[in-house]
XYZ file of N, CA, C and O in Angstrom:
492
model
N 31.507 -53.069 33.405
C 31.349 -51.970 33.611
C 32.807 -51.532 34.033
O 33.044 -52.242 34.966
N 33.390 -50.388 34.488
C 34.613 -50.431 34.559
C 34.936 -49.601 36.296
O 33.315 -49.126 37.023
N 35.657 -50.660 37.008
C 35.413 -50.141 38.546
C 35.070 -49.437 39.265
O 34.883 -48.611 39.944
N 36.558 -48.533 38.246
C 36.899 -46.939 38.523
C 35.490 -45.383 38.988
O 35.098 -45.046 39.518
N 34.768 -46.730 37.521
C 33.335 -45.894 37.590
C 32.305 -46.279 39.033
O 31.499 -45.309 39.198
N 32.013 -47.841 38.532
C 31.881 -48.013 39.802
C 31.845 -47.591 41.256
O 30.586 -46.855 41.932
N 32.684 -47.127 41.389
C 33.076 -46.589 42.739
C 33.014 -45.258 42.842
O 32.507 -44.160 43.315
N 32.848 -44.149 41.628
C 32.649 -43.023 41.443
C 30.786 -42.832 41.589
O 30.866 -41.602 42.372
N 30.282 -43.701 40.700
C 29.006 -43.618 41.284
C 28.571 -43.778 42.352
O 27.377 -43.282 42.605
N 29.280 -44.799 42.688
C 28.795 -44.967 44.525
C 28.952 -43.659 45.197
O 28.398 -43.172 45.919
N 29.941 -42.825 45.154
C 30.644 -41.958 46.049
C 29.419 -40.471 45.219
O 29.131 -40.159 46.645
N 28.992 -40.585 44.336
C 28.211 -39.706 44.080
C 26.777 -40.167 44.063
O 26.108 -39.053 45.084
N 26.492 -41.243 44.118
C 24.807 -41.274 44.915
C 25.493 -41.673 46.954
O 24.157 -40.905 47.505
N 26.315 -41.454 47.744
C 26.094 -41.079 48.546
C 26.437 -39.784 48.834
O 25.599 -39.358 50.041
N 26.908 -39.115 48.358
C 26.722 -37.640 47.938
C 25.062 -37.292 47.939
O 24.792 -36.504 48.800
N 24.774 -37.167 47.201
C 23.245 -37.459 46.263
C 22.342 -37.236 48.163
O 21.785 -36.896 47.946
N 22.656 -38.911 48.067
C 22.061 -39.211 49.307
C 22.144 -38.260 50.813
O 21.457 -38.403 51.819
N 23.364 -37.731 50.994
C 23.781 -37.494 51.991
C 22.959 -35.393 52.101
O 22.581 -34.659 52.617
N 22.907 -35.160 50.703
C 21.972 -33.875 50.756
C 20.845 -33.990 50.490
O 20.206 -33.257 51.635
N 20.381 -35.152 50.286
C 18.430 -35.428 50.392
C 18.393 -35.314 51.834
O 17.945 -35.199 52.561
N 19.281 -36.267 52.889
C 19.016 -36.399 54.391
C 19.364 -35.283 54.932
O 18.350 -34.972 55.839
N 20.442 -34.751 54.882
C 20.466 -32.808 55.293
C 19.094 -32.062 55.213
O 19.162 -31.333 56.366
N 18.839 -32.351 54.058
C 17.998 -30.748 53.962
C 16.537 -31.313 54.779
O 15.626 -30.788 54.888
N 16.502 -32.768 55.413
C 15.414 -33.328 55.779
C 15.788 -33.463 57.236
O 14.844 -34.121 57.983
N 16.828 -32.774 58.364
C 17.054 -33.121 59.381
C 16.227 -32.189 60.182
O 15.470 -30.939 59.394
N 16.187 -32.772 61.114
C 15.234 -31.055 61.937
C 15.857 -30.212 61.913
O 17.176 -29.527 62.258
N 14.984 -29.330 62.205
C 15.696 -27.470 61.934
C 15.489 -26.992 63.217
O 14.678 -26.976 64.040
N 16.519 -27.209 63.499
C 17.383 -26.698 65.328
C 18.705 -26.293 64.949
O 19.024 -26.774 64.009
N 19.200 -25.726 66.344
C 20.185 -25.083 66.142
C 21.400 -26.178 65.629
O 22.204 -26.084 65.041
N 21.082 -26.876 66.812
C 22.163 -28.491 66.553
C 22.068 -29.129 65.586
O 22.833 -29.883 64.353
N 20.603 -29.268 64.605
C 20.090 -29.919 63.941
C 20.691 -29.311 62.629
O 21.561 -29.872 61.282
N 20.939 -28.044 62.630
C 21.676 -27.069 61.370
C 22.931 -27.423 61.290
O 23.604 -27.488 60.183
N 23.705 -27.247 62.731
C 25.076 -27.281 62.761
C 25.213 -28.462 62.403
O 26.552 -28.823 61.590
N 25.348 -29.895 62.580
C 25.013 -31.287 62.286
C 24.885 -31.427 60.728
O 25.897 -31.743 60.019
N 23.918 -30.901 60.672
C 23.774 -30.964 58.862
C 24.586 -30.338 58.010
O 24.916 -30.676 56.801
N 24.988 -29.213 58.448
C 26.465 -28.788 57.888
C 28.013 -29.482 57.965
O 28.411 -29.721 56.540
N 27.865 -29.846 59.044
C 28.969 -30.902 59.134
C 29.038 -32.093 58.051
O 29.687 -32.546 57.876
N 27.676 -32.459 58.373
C 27.940 -33.701 57.653
C 27.614 -33.511 56.185
O 27.851 -33.936 55.299
N 27.421 -32.063 55.859
C 27.149 -31.997 54.756
C 28.473 -32.131 53.505
O 29.130 -32.349 52.274
N 29.615 -31.163 54.657
C 30.017 -30.705 54.360
C 31.394 -32.306 54.199
O 32.088 -32.022 53.277
N 31.260 -33.628 55.060
C 32.231 -34.133 55.007
C 31.374 -35.489 54.206
O 32.223 -36.501 53.218
N 30.274 -35.713 54.192
C 29.832 -36.572 53.426
C 29.890 -36.371 51.658
O 29.876 -37.517 50.778
N 29.847 -35.243 51.348
C 30.407 -34.782 49.673
C 31.298 -35.024 49.156
O 31.997 -34.794 48.129
N 32.053 -34.250 49.999
C 33.491 -34.600 49.746
C 34.188 -35.719 49.130
O 34.853 -35.323 48.470
N 33.646 -37.015 50.033
C 34.322 -38.105 49.072
C 34.208 -38.256 47.273
O 35.296 -38.634 46.533
N 33.029 -37.854 47.026
C 33.420 -37.669 45.855
C 34.158 -36.911 44.731
O 34.375 -37.028 43.836
N 33.648 -35.562 45.151
C 34.692 -34.646 44.690
C 36.328 -35.372 45.153
O 37.202 -34.502 43.952
N 36.829 -35.571 45.933
C 38.101 -35.979 46.026
C 38.659 -37.146 45.170
O 39.918 -36.943 45.000
N 37.643 -38.216 45.099
C 37.668 -39.159 44.298
C 38.023 -38.725 42.684
O 38.735 -39.406 42.110
N 37.184 -38.410 42.380
C 37.186 -37.173 41.473
C 39.124 -36.308 40.969
O 39.089 -36.747 39.978
N 39.469 -35.565 41.820
C 41.118 -35.042 41.791
C 41.850 -36.755 42.023
O 42.817 -36.132 41.492
N 41.776 -37.562 42.790
C 42.456 -38.409 42.674
C 43.067 -38.944 41.474
O 43.822 -39.526 41.435
N 41.730 -39.962 40.741
C 41.765 -39.992 39.616
C 42.941 -38.974 38.538
O 43.852 -39.975 37.632
N 43.176 -37.759 38.797
C 44.405 -37.285 38.157
C 45.751 -36.795 38.892
O 46.020 -35.642 38.978
N 45.801 -37.558 39.613
C 46.812 -37.454 40.970
C 48.225 -37.432 39.988
O 48.496 -37.640 39.176
N 48.770 -36.373 40.257
C 50.000 -36.194 40.185
C 51.407 -37.391 39.880
O 52.291 -37.278 39.452
N 51.307 -38.037 41.042
C 51.832 -39.117 41.345
C 51.650 -40.378 42.488
O 50.008 -39.965 42.712
N 52.285 -41.451 42.801
C 51.247 -41.909 43.254
C 51.628 -41.857 44.667
O 50.221 -41.694 45.211
N 52.537 -41.126 45.035
C 52.303 -40.200 46.827
C 50.752 -39.733 46.588
O 50.469 -39.383 47.618
N 50.996 -38.324 45.518
C 49.525 -37.809 45.785
C 48.279 -38.397 45.775
O 47.386 -38.160 46.345
N 48.045 -39.618 45.102
C 46.690 -40.642 44.673
C 46.635 -41.222 46.267
O 45.661 -40.466 46.555
N 48.397 -41.782 46.934
C 47.669 -42.145 47.857
C 47.281 -40.876 49.226
O 46.118 -41.885 49.587
N 47.536 -39.965 48.968
C 47.559 -39.189 50.134
C 45.791 -38.985 49.343
O 45.028 -38.302 50.892
N 45.196 -38.362 48.611
C 43.988 -38.155 47.981
C 43.092 -39.377 48.728
O 42.233 -38.503 49.138
N 43.166 -40.425 48.568
C 42.647 -41.484 48.986
C 41.796 -41.664 50.304
O 41.356 -41.887 50.409
N 43.874 -41.531 51.336
C 43.580 -41.173 52.642
C 42.748 -40.056 53.173
O 41.903 -40.236 54.072
N 42.702 -38.357 52.010
C 41.633 -37.497 52.540
C 40.065 -37.954 52.322
O 39.512 -37.963 53.239
N 40.066 -38.562 51.650
C 38.927 -39.249 51.269
C 38.494 -40.314 52.430
O 37.191 -40.107 53.188
N 38.757 -41.063 52.851
C 38.664 -41.789 53.976
C 38.738 -41.170 55.196
O 37.549 -41.512 55.825
N 39.520 -40.432 55.732
C 39.407 -39.603 56.677
C 38.011 -38.419 56.560
O 37.027 -38.232 57.735
N 37.188 -38.290 55.431
C 36.047 -37.497 55.231
C 35.118 -38.382 55.416
O 33.902 -38.724 55.994
N 34.810 -40.080 54.419
C 34.046 -40.737 55.546
C 34.252 -41.534 56.945
O 33.102 -41.620 57.321
N 35.760 -41.249 57.599
C 35.058 -41.470 59.216
C 34.517 -40.597 59.693
O 33.638 -40.800 61.007
N 34.599 -39.453 59.527
C 34.178 -37.914 59.931
C 32.398 -38.202 59.890
O 31.720 -37.943 60.729
N 32.827 -38.423 58.480
C 30.428 -38.727 57.780
C 29.853 -39.913 58.986
O 29.034 -39.716 59.712
N 31.052 -40.523 59.222
C 29.713 -41.768 60.171
C 30.098 -41.360 61.330
O 29.141 -41.717 61.799
N 30.846 -40.985 62.066
C 30.691 -40.360 63.378
C 29.461 -39.374 63.024
O 28.665 -39.020 64.431
N 29.410 -38.114 62.457
C 28.574 -37.065 62.448
C 27.010 -37.896 62.293
O 25.965 -37.734 63.319
N 26.838 -39.342 61.288
C 25.582 -40.006 62.013
C 25.494 -40.382 62.953
O 24.296 -40.724 63.097
N 26.339 -40.974 63.840
C 25.966 -41.091 64.931
C 25.579 -40.492 66.093
O 25.001 -40.762 66.841
N 25.887 -39.041 66.245
C 25.781 -37.799 67.157
C 24.334 -37.629 66.255
O 23.571 -37.960 67.117
N 23.852 -37.668 65.046
C 22.655 -37.218 64.908
C 22.024 -38.739 64.926
O 20.723 -38.154 65.867
N 22.248 -39.751 64.520
C 21.885 -40.585 65.453
C 21.114 -40.618 67.097
O 20.040 -40.804 67.668
N 22.439 -39.833 67.717
C 22.089 -40.366 69.287
C 21.394 -39.278 70.013
O 20.527 -39.066 70.388
N 21.166 -38.141 68.859
C 20.506 -36.892 69.229
C 18.921 -36.744 68.938
O 18.511 -35.821 68.799
N 18.844 -37.612 67.857
C 17.284 -37.939 67.606
C 17.661 -37.010 66.699
O 16.501 -35.792 66.849
N 18.283 -36.145 65.253
C 18.342 -34.821 64.819
C 17.491 -35.573 63.329
O 17.389 -34.222 62.238
N 17.095 -36.319 63.166
C 16.999 -36.963 61.399
C 15.626 -38.171 61.949
O 15.166 -39.076 62.915
N 14.045 -37.691 61.567
C 12.891 -38.395 62.001
C 13.063 -39.893 60.785
O 12.238 -40.934 61.852
N 13.922 -40.098 60.540
C 14.102 -41.112 59.640
C 14.874 -42.331 59.660
O 15.993 -41.821 58.996
N 14.967 -43.287 60.620
C 15.820 -43.952 61.050
C 16.244 -44.874 60.171
O 17.340 -45.103 59.932
N 15.016 -45.337 58.935
C 15.451 -46.504 57.981
C 16.474 -45.468 57.064
O 17.405 -46.580 56.456
N 16.503 -44.826 56.395
C 17.808 -43.703 55.826
C 19.054 -43.644 56.336
O 19.460 -43.831 55.672
N 18.781 -43.244 57.838
C 19.611 -42.756 58.410
C 20.533 -44.483 58.429
O 21.771 -44.363 58.181
N 20.389 -45.448 58.801
C 20.726 -46.740 58.700
C 21.219 -47.678 57.478
O 22.585 -47.541 57.156
N 20.440 -46.829 56.244
C 20.847 -46.988 54.653
C 21.938 -46.289 54.767
O 23.326 -46.711 53.853
N 22.363 -44.980 55.116
C 23.381 -44.043 54.934
C 24.456 -44.929 55.747
O 26.085 -44.542 55.174
N 24.500 -45.257 56.861
C 25.524 -45.581 57.642
C 25.928 -47.107 56.902
O 26.885 -46.776 57.401
N 24.921 -47.666 56.354
C 25.574 -49.180 56.093
C 26.421 -48.476 54.650
O 27.863 -49.365 54.415
N 25.899 -48.077 53.609
C 27.002 -47.543 52.956
C 28.101 -47.336 53.548
O 29.200 -47.208 52.380
N 27.934 -45.979 53.927
C 29.554 -45.093 54.470
C 30.336 -46.520 54.984
O 31.189 -46.283 54.954
N 29.853 -47.329 55.949
C 30.556 -48.508 56.434
C 31.605 -49.036 55.259
O 32.479 -49.321 55.584
N 30.401 -49.771 54.346
C 31.261 -49.977 52.771
C 32.272 -49.459 52.582
O 32.937 -50.176 51.434
N 31.721 -47.958 52.053
C 32.574 -47.750 51.544
C 34.062 -46.922 52.179
O 35.043 -47.055 52.308
N 34.092 -47.202 53.878
C 35.272 -47.120 54.584
C 36.321 -48.095 54.658
O 37.136 -48.101 54.047
N 35.337 -49.302 54.170
C 36.135 -50.658 54.070
C 36.887 -50.889 52.448
O 37.573 -50.868 52.622
N 36.243 -49.907 51.665
C 36.466 -50.413 50.191
C 37.598 -48.803 50.281
O 38.645 -49.644 49.704
N 37.796 -48.021 50.832
C 39.106 -47.212 50.863
C 40.089 -47.760 51.879
O 41.271 -47.834 51.860
N 40.071 -48.082 52.737
C 41.109 -49.157 53.766
C 41.539 -49.971 53.220
O 42.986 -50.053 52.842
N 40.900 -50.768 52.045
C 41.863 -51.649 51.418
C 42.539 -50.823 50.431
O 43.654 -51.468 49.605
N 41.648 -50.528 49.820
C 42.507 -49.423 48.035
C 43.789 -48.477 48.903
O 44.737 -48.879 48.025
N 43.511 -48.038 50.266
C 44.915 -47.351 50.530
C 46.059 -48.211 50.581
O 47.216 -47.794 50.394
N 45.478 -49.702 51.820
C 46.519 -50.888 51.608
C 47.517 -51.143 50.626
O 48.564 -51.363 50.223
N 46.397 -51.208 49.246
C 47.085 -52.335 48.345
C 47.981 -50.665 47.155
O 48.670 -51.371 47.081
N 47.067 -49.182 47.163
C 47.845 -48.039 46.898
C 49.418 -48.521 47.286
O 50.636 -47.770 46.678
N 49.261 -48.616 48.892
C 50.738 -48.303 49.500
C 51.755 -49.807 49.115
O 52.925 -49.299 49.005
N 51.022 -50.812 49.344
C 51.493 -51.890 48.900
C 52.597 -51.924 47.478
O 53.504 -52.192 47.498
N 51.563 -51.203 46.549
C 52.094 -51.490 45.294
C 53.086 -49.997 45.026
O 54.304 -50.107 44.314
N 52.997 -49.386 46.030
C 54.129 -48.174 45.891
C 54.979 -48.553 46.175
O 56.739 -48.443 45.990
N 55.307 -49.365 47.619
C 56.555 -49.920 48.285
C 56.975 -50.963 46.577
O 58.826 -50.962 47.025
N 56.299 -51.007 46.802
C 56.987 -52.604 45.399
C 57.843 -52.166 44.264
O 58.294 -52.714 43.774
N 57.259 -50.612 44.189
C 58.048 -49.895 42.852
C 59.477 -49.342 43.200
O 60.221 -48.980 42.321
N 59.912 -49.297 44.733
C 60.815 -48.446 45.139
C 62.219 -49.911 45.360
O 62.061 -50.846 45.254
């Protein structure tokens, strides 16, 4: 199976899980606010990855990877806030999301580094 496809599928799965997770958060002012924040940052990486695949240049591709990384890091912080503020009842679900989020961050840190190194090699 193509690695690009695998990563895209993981991002789509993560986005889908974020949608399900946010729909089951505590219904309060804070819960709704954090659900909205997480919904945006947690679904953005999958959409941006699709865009990155058709980057206009290597620089554009690297930029889009960095946007994905930024959104994943924002999601990580949102998940931590949700956990500390007890805005979701299913702690096992929260842990699964945090784990996948951390794995995706690691993958994109490495991807950005590789893409930047390859870009330097071509100069």
